[in-house]
Amino acid sequence: MQNLNTTFIGIPISSPIVVGSCGLSSTVEGIEKLAKAGAGAIVLKSVFEEEILMEYEKNVLPNVGPMGNDLEFFDYYDYQIKTEVLNKYVQLIKEAREKVSVPLIASINCRSTSEWMAYAVKLEEAGISGLELNLFRLPFHTSQTSEQLEDEYITIINKIREKVRVPLAVKISPNFTNLVNFARRLSATGIQALVMFNRYFNIDFDIKNEQVISGGAYSNAAEYMLPLRWTSILSNRLECEVVASTGIHTGEAAIKMLLAGARSVQVVSAIYKNGPTHIRAMLHDIDSWMKEKGYESIDDFRGNLSQTMADNPEIFERVQFMKYFSDHKA
Ligand SMILES: Cc1cc2nc3c(=O)[nH]c(=O)nc-3n(C[C@H](O)[C@H](O)[C@H](O)COP(=O)(O)O)c2cc1C
């Protein structure tokens, strides 16, 4: 076996395949299976402030009765539900840490700045190796500018960094007007890794019943090309690690991301579709390719096709199907 060591959020890991945040890591048994299959690190399912708010609305509000106007009553239950959810998460981290040696990363998604900080502090106390901020809100406020929205992200990160010492990863969507500028701003906050990109719950339409339905949770194997371009463009331009995510279903796609300069890759859909042992199969394919190419370690080839290292850096900036490209036989 070649040397597959790399880092995630600055922590040494023995394989470049990190399991992205998802339900597969929501039990100790699930975490053990992923670790046994060769995951370099595991990001736990996000704890969502919104989920806590939804539980509050579903279970507490209908039962308030005569206490309905008592603000302390509301606060008490809000606090109770939050404490319960966070305690369960902390318990999972503690139990899993006893069983596996791979780094476990907690993930959070909040609405308000104060909650982001409260959750981060609580999870740091549980002994996690790092924290991933699942930073996204669908931007639909007509009066908010892109810059204001980006400033909000930076404020949240800065405030969390003031409170916690564990390494931070930030996972973002691709939907920013000037991604290079924003990624540099994110990196300058001192985060250890930028994960590109998250993939969100999609909606679809059922035209027979004229209803809105789920668009399916999983990515397909062609979706890696968007993070591939941006990993190549950004990997040598940021102070933090670039971690590629979305559409990485095979060892081949993982190799491409490493060639683009990713320090590690996050995989989710392919593990849902094929089971945890798929991690081992991907690692096997990376190892075989490295042997064939004569690479002993990931650092021997990482970034060879990043934009700054490539022979034709301008190709990364071509986006239109001009005649030359549409006629061009690959
Ligand atoms: C079933 C499922 C649950 C997920 N849950 C979360 C989550 O709780 N937090 C998060 O940041 N991302 C979550 N994701 C997104 C993944 O972490 C990942 O960013 C995305 O699926 C793209 O990777 P993939 O193409 O390998 O699936 C989830 C994805 C799936 C499919």
Coordinates of C-alpha atoms and ligand atoms in Angstrom, one line a residue:
M1 CA 0.0 0.0 0.0
Q2 CA 1.3 3.5 -0.9
N3 CA 1.4 6.3 1.6
L4 CA -2.1 7.7 1.6
N5 CA -1.5 10.1 4.6
T6 CA -2.8 13.6 4.4
T7 CA -4.4 16.1 6.7
F8 CA -7.9 17.4 7.3
I9 CA -8.3 20.7 9.2
G10 CA -4.6 20.4 9.9
I11 CA -5.0 17.0 11.7
P12 CA -2.9 14.1 10.2
I13 CA -5.2 11.4 8.7
S14 CA -4.3 8.1 7.2
S15 CA -6.6 8.3 4.2
P16 CA -7.8 11.2 2.0
I17 CA -11.4 10.0 2.1
V18 CA -13.4 11.9 4.8
V19 CA -17.0 10.9 5.3
G20 CA -19.1 14.1 4.9
S21 CA -21.8 15.1 7.3
C22 CA -24.8 12.8 7.0
G23 CA -27.0 10.4 8.8
L24 CA -24.5 7.5 8.3
S25 CA -22.6 8.8 11.3
S26 CA -25.5 9.4 13.6
T27 CA -24.9 6.2 15.6
V28 CA -21.8 4.7 17.2
E29 CA -22.2 1.5 15.1
G30 CA -22.4 3.6 11.9
I31 CA -19.3 5.5 12.9
E32 CA -17.4 2.2 13.6
K33 CA -18.3 0.8 10.2
L34 CA -17.1 3.9 8.4
A35 CA -13.8 4.0 10.4
K36 CA -13.3 0.3 9.8
A37 CA -13.8 0.8 6.1
G38 CA -10.9 3.2 5.9
A39 CA -12.3 6.7 6.4
G40 CA -9.6 9.2 7.3
A41 CA -12.0 11.3 9.4
I42 CA -15.8 11.4 9.9
V43 CA -17.9 14.5 10.0
L44 CA -21.0 13.9 12.1
K45 CA -24.5 14.8 11.0
S46 CA -25.2 18.5 11.6
V47 CA -27.0 19.6 14.6
F48 CA -29.6 22.1 13.2
E49 CA -31.0 24.9 15.2
E50 CA -33.9 24.9 12.8
E51 CA -34.7 21.3 13.7
I52 CA -34.9 22.3 17.4
L53 CA -37.1 25.2 16.5
M54 CA -39.4 22.9 14.5
E55 CA -39.7 20.4 17.4
Y56 CA -40.5 23.3 19.7
E57 CA -43.3 24.5 17.3
K58 CA -44.6 21.0 16.9
N59 CA -44.6 19.7 20.5
V60 CA -44.6 22.8 22.7
L61 CA -46.7 25.5 21.1
P62 CA -49.9 23.3 20.7
N63 CA -49.7 22.5 24.5
V64 CA -49.1 25.9 26.0
G65 CA -52.7 26.3 27.2
P66 CA -53.2 29.0 29.9
M67 CA -49.4 29.5 30.1
G68 CA -49.4 30.8 26.6
N69 CA -48.3 34.3 27.3
D70 CA -45.6 33.4 29.8
L71 CA -42.3 34.1 28.1
E72 CA -40.4 32.3 30.7
F73 CA -42.4 29.2 29.9
F74 CA -41.4 29.4 26.2
D75 CA -37.8 30.0 27.1
Y76 CA -37.8 27.1 29.5
Y77 CA -39.0 24.6 26.8
D78 CA -36.8 26.1 24.1
Y79 CA -33.9 25.6 26.5
Q80 CA -35.1 22.0 27.4
I81 CA -35.3 20.8 23.8
K82 CA -32.0 22.4 22.9
T83 CA -30.3 20.9 25.9
E84 CA -31.7 17.5 25.1
V85 CA -30.6 17.5 21.5
L86 CA -27.1 18.8 22.3
N87 CA -26.7 16.4 25.1
K88 CA -27.6 13.5 22.8
Y89 CA -25.0 14.7 20.3
V90 CA -22.4 15.1 23.0
Q91 CA -23.1 11.6 24.2
L92 CA -22.7 10.2 20.7
I93 CA -19.3 11.9 20.4
K94 CA -18.1 10.6 23.8
E95 CA -19.2 7.0 23.1
A96 CA -17.8 7.0 19.5
R97 CA -14.5 8.4 20.7
E98 CA -14.1 5.3 22.9
K99 CA -14.5 3.0 19.9
V100 CA -12.7 4.6 17.1
S101 CA -9.4 6.4 16.7
V102 CA -10.2 8.5 13.5
P103 CA -10.8 12.2 14.1
L104 CA -14.5 13.0 14.7
I105 CA -15.7 16.4 13.5
A106 CA -19.0 17.9 14.7
S107 CA -21.1 19.9 12.3
I108 CA -23.5 22.7 13.1
N109 CA -26.0 24.8 11.3
C110 CA -27.7 27.7 13.1
R111 CA -29.7 30.7 12.3
S112 CA -28.7 33.3 14.9
T113 CA -25.1 34.3 15.7
S114 CA -25.5 33.7 19.4
E115 CA -26.7 30.1 18.8
W116 CA -23.8 29.3 16.5
M117 CA -21.5 30.3 19.4
A118 CA -23.4 28.4 22.1
Y119 CA -23.5 25.2 20.0
A120 CA -19.8 25.5 19.1
V121 CA -18.8 25.9 22.7
K122 CA -20.9 23.0 23.9
L123 CA -19.5 20.6 21.2
E124 CA -15.9 21.6 21.8
E125 CA -16.4 20.6 25.5
A126 CA -17.4 17.1 24.2
G127 CA -13.9 16.5 23.0
I128 CA -14.4 16.7 19.2
S129 CA -11.3 17.0 17.0
G130 CA -12.8 19.8 15.0
L131 CA -15.9 21.6 14.0
E132 CA -17.4 22.0 10.6
L133 CA -19.7 25.0 10.0
N134 CA -22.5 24.2 7.6
L135 CA -23.0 27.8 6.6
F136 CA -25.9 28.4 4.3
R137 CA -29.2 30.2 4.2
L138 CA -31.1 30.4 1.0
P139 CA -30.7 34.1 0.0
F140 CA -34.1 35.4 -0.8
H141 CA -34.2 38.7 1.0
T142 CA -34.7 41.2 -1.7
S143 CA -33.2 44.0 0.3
Q144 CA -30.0 42.2 1.3
T145 CA -26.9 42.7 -0.9
S146 CA -24.4 39.9 -1.6
E147 CA -21.8 41.8 0.4
Q148 CA -24.1 42.0 3.4
L149 CA -24.8 38.3 3.2
E150 CA -21.1 37.5 2.9
D151 CA -20.3 39.8 5.9
E152 CA -22.8 37.8 8.0
Y153 CA -20.8 34.6 7.3
I154 CA -17.6 36.2 8.2
T155 CA -19.0 37.6 11.4
I156 CA -20.3 34.2 12.5
I157 CA -16.9 32.6 11.8
N158 CA -15.0 35.4 13.7
K159 CA -17.3 35.1 16.7
I160 CA -16.9 31.3 16.8
R161 CA -13.2 31.6 16.5
E162 CA -13.1 33.9 19.5
K163 CA -14.9 31.2 21.6
V164 CA -13.4 27.9 20.5
R165 CA -9.9 26.6 19.9
V166 CA -10.6 23.4 17.9
P167 CA -9.8 23.6 14.2
L168 CA -12.6 24.8 12.0
A169 CA -13.8 23.8 8.6
V170 CA -16.4 25.9 6.7
K171 CA -18.6 24.2 4.1
I172 CA -20.1 26.5 1.6
S173 CA -22.4 26.3 -1.5
P174 CA -21.1 27.3 -4.9
N175 CA -23.6 30.1 -5.2
F176 CA -21.5 33.2 -4.6
T177 CA -21.0 35.9 -7.1
N178 CA -17.2 36.2 -6.8
L179 CA -16.2 32.9 -5.2
V180 CA -12.5 33.6 -5.4
N181 CA -12.8 36.8 -3.4
F182 CA -15.2 35.3 -0.9
A183 CA -13.1 32.2 -0.4
R184 CA -10.1 34.4 0.3
R185 CA -12.1 36.3 2.9
L186 CA -13.1 33.1 4.5
S187 CA -9.6 31.7 4.5
A188 CA -8.3 35.0 6.0
T189 CA -10.5 34.4 9.1
G190 CA -8.0 31.7 10.1
I191 CA -10.2 28.7 9.4
Q192 CA -8.3 25.5 8.7
A193 CA -10.3 24.2 5.8
L194 CA -12.8 25.3 3.2
V195 CA -15.1 22.5 2.0
M196 CA -16.5 23.0 -1.5
F197 CA -19.3 22.3 -1.9
N198 CA -22.3 21.4 0.1
R199 CA -25.2 20.0 -1.8
Y200 CA -28.7 20.8 -0.7
F201 CA -32.1 19.3 -0.5
N202 CA -33.7 19.8 -3.9
I203 CA -37.4 20.2 -4.7
D204 CA -39.1 18.7 -7.8
F205 CA -42.6 18.7 -9.2
D206 CA -44.9 15.7 -9.6
I207 CA -46.8 16.9 -12.7
K208 CA -49.4 14.2 -12.5
N209 CA -50.6 15.3 -9.0
E210 CA -49.3 18.8 -9.4
Q211 CA -47.4 18.6 -6.1
V212 CA -44.0 19.7 -4.9
I213 CA -42.0 16.6 -4.0
S214 CA -38.4 15.8 -2.9
G215 CA -35.8 16.0 -5.7
G216 CA -33.8 13.1 -4.3
A217 CA -31.0 13.3 -1.8
Y218 CA -28.1 11.8 -3.6
S219 CA -25.6 13.3 -6.1
N220 CA -24.6 11.6 -9.3
A221 CA -21.1 10.7 -10.4
A222 CA -20.9 13.6 -13.0
E223 CA -21.4 16.3 -10.4
Y224 CA -17.7 16.3 -9.4
M225 CA -16.8 18.6 -12.2
L226 CA -18.0 21.8 -10.5
P227 CA -15.9 21.3 -7.4
L228 CA -13.1 20.1 -9.6
R229 CA -12.8 23.4 -11.4
W230 CA -13.0 25.4 -8.2
T231 CA -10.6 23.2 -6.3
S232 CA -8.1 23.7 -9.1
I233 CA -8.6 27.5 -9.1
L234 CA -8.5 27.9 -5.4
S235 CA -6.1 25.3 -4.0
N236 CA -2.9 27.3 -4.3
R237 CA -4.6 30.7 -3.6
L238 CA -5.8 30.1 0.0
E239 CA -4.0 29.8 3.3
C240 CA -6.4 27.1 4.4
E241 CA -6.8 23.5 3.1
V242 CA -9.3 23.0 0.2
V243 CA -11.5 19.9 0.7
A244 CA -13.5 18.8 -2.3
S245 CA -17.0 17.6 -1.9
T246 CA -20.0 16.7 -4.2
G247 CA -20.2 14.0 -6.8
I248 CA -17.0 12.1 -5.7
H249 CA -18.2 8.6 -6.2
T250 CA -15.1 6.8 -7.3
G251 CA -11.4 6.5 -6.6
E252 CA -10.8 8.1 -10.0
A253 CA -12.8 11.2 -9.0
A254 CA -10.9 11.4 -5.7
I255 CA -7.6 11.3 -7.6
K256 CA -8.8 14.1 -9.8
M257 CA -9.6 16.3 -6.7
L258 CA -6.1 15.5 -5.3
L259 CA -4.5 16.4 -8.6
A260 CA -6.5 19.7 -8.4
G261 CA -4.9 20.4 -5.1
A262 CA -7.5 19.2 -2.6
R263 CA -6.0 18.1 0.7
S264 CA -8.8 15.5 1.2
V265 CA -12.2 14.7 -0.3
Q266 CA -15.6 14.3 1.4
V267 CA -17.8 11.5 0.3
V268 CA -21.5 10.9 1.2
S269 CA -23.8 9.8 -1.7
A270 CA -21.5 7.0 -2.9
I271 CA -21.4 5.5 0.6
Y272 CA -25.2 5.6 0.9
K273 CA -25.5 3.9 -2.5
N274 CA -22.8 1.3 -2.0
G275 CA -22.3 0.9 1.7
P276 CA -19.2 1.8 3.9
T277 CA -17.0 -0.8 2.2
H278 CA -17.0 1.5 -0.9
I279 CA -14.5 3.6 1.0
R280 CA -12.0 0.6 0.9
A281 CA -12.7 0.1 -2.9
M282 CA -12.0 3.8 -3.5
L283 CA -8.8 3.7 -1.5
H284 CA -7.7 0.5 -3.4
D285 CA -8.2 2.4 -6.7
I286 CA -6.2 5.4 -5.5
D287 CA -3.4 3.1 -4.3
S288 CA -3.3 1.1 -7.6
W289 CA -3.2 4.3 -9.7
M290 CA -0.3 5.7 -7.5
K291 CA 1.6 2.4 -7.9
E292 CA 1.1 2.5 -11.7
K293 CA 2.3 6.1 -11.8
G294 CA 5.2 5.6 -9.4
Y295 CA 3.9 8.0 -6.8
E296 CA 4.7 7.0 -3.2
S297 CA 2.7 9.6 -1.4
I298 CA -0.2 11.9 -2.1
D299 CA 2.2 14.9 -1.9
D300 CA 4.0 13.5 -4.9
F301 CA 1.2 14.4 -7.2
R302 CA -1.2 16.7 -5.2
G303 CA -1.9 19.9 -7.0
N304 CA -0.2 18.8 -10.3
L305 CA -3.3 20.0 -12.1
S306 CA -4.2 23.0 -10.0
Q307 CA -4.6 26.1 -12.1
T308 CA -1.3 27.7 -11.0
M309 CA 0.6 24.5 -11.8
A310 CA -1.2 23.6 -15.1
D311 CA 0.4 24.1 -18.5
N312 CA -2.7 25.8 -19.7
P313 CA -4.2 27.8 -16.8
E314 CA -6.5 29.7 -19.1
I315 CA -8.6 26.5 -19.6
F316 CA -10.0 26.8 -16.1
E317 CA -11.5 30.2 -16.9
R318 CA -13.3 29.0 -20.1
V319 CA -17.0 28.6 -19.5
Q320 CA -18.7 29.2 -22.9
F321 CA -19.3 26.6 -25.5
M322 CA -17.6 28.6 -28.2
K323 CA -17.3 27.0 -31.6
Y324 CA -13.8 25.8 -31.0
F325 CA -14.8 23.9 -27.9
S326 CA -18.1 22.4 -29.2
D327 CA -16.3 21.2 -32.3
H328 CA -13.3 19.9 -30.3
K329 CA -13.1 16.2 -30.1
A330 CA -12.0 15.2 -26.6
Ligands
LIG1 C1 -28.9 11.9 3.3 C2 -27.9 13.1 3.4 C3 -27.8 13.8 4.6 C4 -27.0 14.9 4.7 N1 -26.9 15.6 5.9 C5 -26.1 16.7 6.0 C6 -25.9 17.4 7.2 O1 -26.6 17.1 8.2 N2 -25.1 18.4 7.2 C7 -24.3 18.8 6.1 O2 -23.5 19.7 6.2 N3 -24.5 18.2 5.0 C8 -25.3 17.1 4.9 N4 -25.4 16.4 3.7 C9 -24.6 16.9 2.5 C10 -23.3 16.1 2.4 O3 -22.5 16.2 3.6 C11 -22.5 16.4 1.2 O4 -22.0 17.8 1.3 C12 -23.3 16.3 -0.1 O5 -24.1 15.2 -0.1 C13 -22.4 16.3 -1.3 O6 -21.5 15.1 -1.2 P1 -21.9 13.8 -2.1 O7 -22.0 14.2 -3.5 O8 -20.7 12.8 -1.8 O9 -23.2 13.3 -1.6 C14 -26.2 15.3 3.6 C15 -26.3 14.6 2.4 C16 -27.2 13.5 2.3 C17 -27.2 12.7 1.0

